[in-house]
Amino acid sequence: MALAALFRRAPLLLIVPDVAHPPLALRQCAARAVHTQADAPANATNALALIRAQPSKYVIASVAGRKYLLTPRDLLTVPRLNDVRVGDVLSLQQIHEIGSREYTLRGNPDIPSDRVAVQATVVEHTKGKMEEIFKKKRRKGYERTIKHKQTYTRLRIGPIDINLDRSS
Amino acid sequence: MASRLAPATKPLFRAQLSSRPTNGHVAFIPQVRKVVFEYCEKWASSANTRSYLHRHLEDLARAHPHVEVVVKQRNYKPPIVRGFYLNDNEKVIGLNGFEITGIQNKVQLLLDSSGAKIKPLKRRTIESTTESARGIWSGLHVDETFKI
């Protein structure tokens, strides 16, 4: 599956993140705004190496049919997954994008799971608050009250693992 | 009257040394610690609970070794099941009027829960404590500074 790499332009610098630089005055900003395009890496391994070197990363993955922007340690609430038990570890198969502060890698359509692996642990199966749905048709004597608690599953996202070795 | 110098090392405030609870990130700890069944020996309201306790309780305890399963007699009262959680919360479910499959569902509800208070979850899709990876946009750090 060919990977389509997309690298965002960082106008003030090439590869070094600008938090390392001291804050610039407004005049210096205008002088240094040289539009140097960073050379896009040759292959996916180099692209992933650049992303892996950065401190914080995110993934955009599909879970239960919906796309979410996920970072490690966050708690994702999805509609109840009946096939899993509390404590089970799921691996996210459809990872569309992985990114960091400077770089983004977008899959075509997905990034293979042997390159980027993200796991999610089922923390609990809960229900939401009780909802009361009131239905009425006026002048017909029709009134119904339906009580409903929506069921959810909460997943804890694990660390984002980037594997640089070529998949065997 | 010496002028105060900046400290040689960056000061370490103790708030940043505390850990944020993220159960399941690396290790998962089941949140339910104890389940207590209270039933009556005589009354018919506890009949289904009594047969559940005779037939299914041992398998339940074996399947969930992290849970302490307790059976108590509470005479002349309808049957209940209590769940105790690691966050010091308690869930109490009445078992009156349920068949055995219903009792199994209620016990499973206790085992699946984390003990957290029930709150509306429709809009709480992602609860994150990490800061955004891409950072916050700044109007001063772009090619043309943003003019209001």
XYZ file of C-alpha atoms in Angstrom:
316
model
C 0.000 0.000 0.000
C 1.720 3.196 -1.139
C 1.976 5.895 1.468
C 1.284 9.484 0.488
C 3.482 11.736 2.649
C 2.316 15.261 3.275
C 4.589 17.649 5.094
C 3.427 20.991 6.372
C 5.535 24.001 5.690
C 7.141 25.580 8.756
C 7.887 29.087 7.450
C 10.358 30.303 10.037
C 12.584 27.255 10.130
C 13.331 24.003 8.409
C 13.297 21.157 10.871
C 14.160 22.568 14.275
C 10.983 23.423 16.196
C 10.650 27.123 16.879
C 9.997 26.711 20.599
C 13.760 26.252 20.888
C 14.274 29.774 19.554
C 13.755 32.846 21.730
C 10.549 34.795 21.020
C 11.043 37.076 18.007
C 10.140 40.742 17.780
C 7.624 41.673 15.096
C 10.257 43.234 12.800
C 12.439 40.162 13.029
C 9.431 38.049 12.086
C 9.038 39.900 8.805
C 12.761 39.631 7.985
C 12.988 35.942 8.754
C 9.858 34.891 6.920
C 11.824 33.162 4.194
C 9.687 30.572 2.503
C 12.117 27.696 2.498
C 10.435 24.450 1.718
C 11.843 21.610 3.770
C 12.850 18.662 1.560
C 10.174 16.022 1.839
C 11.706 12.763 3.124
C 12.399 10.085 0.542
C 10.394 7.303 2.094
C 7.941 6.536 4.843
C 10.642 5.301 7.213
C 12.391 8.696 7.155
C 9.065 10.453 7.594
C 8.187 8.307 10.601
C 11.653 8.842 12.063
C 11.110 12.602 11.964
C 7.737 12.268 13.663
C 9.069 9.813 16.219
C 11.752 12.264 17.297
C 9.185 14.825 18.362
C 7.895 14.882 21.937
C 4.122 14.716 21.443
C 2.138 12.988 18.729
C -1.492 12.449 17.757
C -3.303 9.988 15.504
C -6.543 10.301 13.573
C -8.133 6.871 13.686
C -11.543 5.369 13.005
C -13.112 3.651 15.985
C -16.597 2.147 15.788
C -17.199 3.820 12.440
C -16.248 7.344 13.499
C -12.994 9.296 13.144
C -11.379 10.708 16.251
C -8.232 12.707 16.938
C -6.534 10.744 19.697
C -3.510 11.289 21.892
C -2.073 8.873 24.446
C -3.755 8.666 27.878
C -7.084 10.045 26.803
C -10.469 8.477 27.502
C -12.636 7.771 24.453
C -16.381 7.153 24.844
C -18.035 5.183 22.034
C -21.423 3.465 21.740
C -21.488 0.129 23.601
C -19.261 -2.549 22.039
C -20.990 -5.795 22.935
C -18.203 -8.119 21.824
C -15.537 -6.942 24.245
C -15.128 -7.324 27.970
C -13.739 -4.885 30.488
C -9.948 -5.126 30.520
C -9.599 -6.289 26.911
C -6.976 -4.524 24.804
C -7.995 -3.492 21.292
C -5.572 -2.411 18.590
C -6.732 0.384 16.308
C -6.571 -0.874 12.737
C -7.696 2.161 10.762
C -5.131 4.870 11.447
C -5.541 7.563 8.816
C -3.012 10.117 9.968
C -0.187 10.468 12.461
C 1.214 13.847 13.305
C 3.308 15.889 15.657
C 3.984 19.576 16.101
C 5.881 20.004 12.816
C 4.964 17.051 10.637
C 1.992 15.011 9.488
C 1.930 11.670 7.727
C -1.298 10.732 6.012
C -1.975 7.191 4.915
C -3.488 6.130 1.601
C -6.085 5.342 2.904
C -4.593 3.969 6.129
C -1.164 3.664 7.661
C -0.289 -0.047 8.049
C -0.556 -1.245 11.614
C 2.939 -2.747 11.551
C 4.273 0.819 11.135
C 2.159 2.696 13.661
C 0.482 0.780 16.476
C -1.998 2.256 18.906
C -3.811 0.181 21.495
C -6.934 0.969 23.470
C -7.975 -0.732 26.714
C -11.633 -1.190 27.561
C -12.022 0.565 30.894
C -15.741 0.173 31.487
C -19.175 -0.400 30.039
C -21.508 2.283 31.356
C -24.818 3.875 30.745
C -25.543 7.576 30.397
C -27.932 9.585 32.469
C -31.630 8.690 32.342
C -33.358 10.541 29.511
C -37.109 11.071 29.561
C -38.627 11.372 26.113
C -42.110 12.820 26.225
C -44.397 12.382 23.238
C -47.749 14.046 22.875
C -50.291 14.593 20.145
C -52.543 17.411 21.062
C -56.341 17.070 21.191
C -55.986 13.282 20.683
C -55.401 12.127 24.229
C -52.049 10.580 23.219
C -49.200 10.994 25.696
C -46.233 8.716 26.255
C -43.176 9.010 28.475
C -40.206 6.852 27.477
C -37.302 6.467 29.880
C -33.981 5.632 28.254
C -30.345 5.176 29.278
C -27.882 5.056 26.402
C -25.147 2.431 26.742
C -21.497 3.371 26.215
C -18.050 1.821 26.302
C -15.065 3.835 27.484
C -11.610 3.145 26.062
C -8.266 4.370 27.346
C -5.807 5.095 24.515
C -2.336 3.663 25.033
C 1.041 4.933 23.815
C 1.611 5.548 20.096
C 4.267 3.071 18.905
C 6.148 3.875 15.696
C 8.069 0.977 14.189
C 10.882 2.066 11.876
C 12.034 -1.395 10.788
C 10.746 -2.542 7.441
C 7.832 -4.945 7.968
C 8.858 -8.530 7.208
C 20.691 44.715 50.896
C 21.627 41.975 48.451
C 19.582 41.755 45.274
C 17.862 38.464 44.803
C 19.428 36.337 42.100
C 17.447 33.904 39.973
C 17.805 30.348 41.297
C 20.534 28.292 39.634
C 18.170 25.428 38.860
C 14.586 25.665 37.749
C 12.293 25.450 40.813
C 10.417 22.160 41.071
C 6.868 22.738 42.268
C 5.345 19.717 43.938
C 2.095 19.908 41.960
C 3.873 18.703 38.833
C 5.170 15.618 40.646
C 1.666 14.226 41.244
C 0.437 11.635 38.755
C -2.804 11.920 36.856
C -5.003 8.839 37.063
C -5.032 7.026 33.722
C -6.297 3.542 34.441
C -5.777 1.373 31.392
C -3.030 3.412 29.706
C -0.292 0.907 30.423
C -1.787 -1.265 33.169
C -5.483 -1.859 33.770
C -6.798 -2.317 37.308
C -10.396 -3.556 37.590
C -12.387 -1.063 39.594
C -14.893 -3.372 41.278
C -13.491 -4.923 44.449
C -16.451 -6.537 46.237
C -19.939 -7.754 45.392
C -22.343 -8.531 48.249
C -25.563 -10.505 47.759
C -28.219 -10.014 50.444
C -31.168 -12.389 50.331
C -33.955 -13.743 52.542
C -34.094 -17.415 53.430
C -37.907 -17.667 53.547
C -39.774 -15.191 51.408
C -40.718 -15.855 47.782
C -39.273 -12.542 46.577
C -35.796 -14.017 47.090
C -36.579 -17.358 45.410
C -34.922 -16.467 42.112
C -31.960 -14.980 43.929
C -31.575 -18.142 45.988
C -31.530 -20.331 42.881
C -29.046 -17.963 41.225
C -26.790 -18.241 44.271
C -27.022 -22.029 44.187
C -26.344 -22.404 40.466
C -24.227 -19.514 39.156
C -22.391 -17.886 42.023
C -19.370 -20.175 42.085
C -18.764 -19.773 38.346
C -19.043 -16.015 38.744
C -16.482 -15.962 41.545
C -14.133 -18.182 39.554
C -14.438 -16.053 36.418
C -13.646 -12.837 38.298
C -10.833 -13.653 40.722
C -10.219 -9.963 41.498
C -13.694 -9.594 43.024
C -14.521 -10.525 46.618
C -17.934 -12.201 46.539
C -19.940 -12.118 49.782
C -23.323 -13.682 50.515
C -25.310 -12.300 53.451
C -28.669 -13.201 54.831
C -31.066 -10.297 55.231
C -34.326 -11.797 56.326
C -37.840 -10.483 55.602
C -36.478 -7.988 53.071
C -36.338 -8.047 49.235
C -33.063 -9.249 47.725
C -30.331 -6.798 46.705
C -26.805 -6.866 45.336
C -24.205 -4.281 46.305
C -21.055 -3.418 44.406
C -18.091 -1.723 46.079
C -15.524 0.135 43.972
C -11.996 1.412 44.396
C -13.134 5.032 44.356
C -15.148 4.343 47.557
C -18.448 4.377 45.670
C -21.231 1.878 46.144
C -23.918 0.711 43.736
C -26.987 -1.025 45.110
C -29.393 -2.866 42.784
C -32.614 -4.504 43.876
C -33.196 -8.002 42.504
C -36.899 -8.265 43.284
C -38.974 -9.342 40.309
C -36.081 -10.466 38.110
C -35.645 -13.889 36.596
C -32.226 -15.543 36.763
C -31.080 -14.043 33.446
C -32.156 -10.647 34.742
C -30.116 -11.176 37.898
C -27.129 -12.145 35.741
C -27.514 -8.930 33.744
C -27.612 -6.808 36.877
C -24.539 -8.498 38.324
C -22.731 -8.001 35.021
C -23.683 -4.316 35.149
C -21.959 -4.043 38.526
C -18.863 -5.846 37.278
C -18.585 -3.712 34.132
C -18.903 -0.393 35.897
C -16.044 1.694 37.214
C -18.006 3.153 40.104
C -17.893 6.634 38.612
C -21.007 8.750 38.971
C -23.436 8.402 36.071
C -23.219 11.550 34.005
C -24.424 12.519 30.516
C -21.908 11.097 28.032
C -23.409 12.254 24.723
C -21.000 15.152 24.335
C -18.061 13.779 26.312
C -16.486 11.840 23.462
C -12.830 12.426 24.277
C -11.600 13.414 27.735
C -7.960 14.337 27.352
C -5.363 15.754 29.709
C -2.571 15.999 27.116
C -1.953 19.355 25.489
C -2.496 19.594 21.750
C 0.395 18.112 19.757
C 0.326 20.795 17.080
C 0.227 23.677 19.534
C -1.962 26.761 19.626
C -1.934 29.129 16.650
C -0.271 32.470 17.300
C -0.879 35.541 15.135
C 2.666 36.764 15.727
C 4.416 33.604 14.559
C 3.114 33.499 10.998
C 4.511 34.906 7.731
C 2.226 37.922 7.799
C 1.312 38.941 11.320
C -2.393 38.777 11.858
C -4.005 42.209 11.890
C -7.261 42.547 13.744
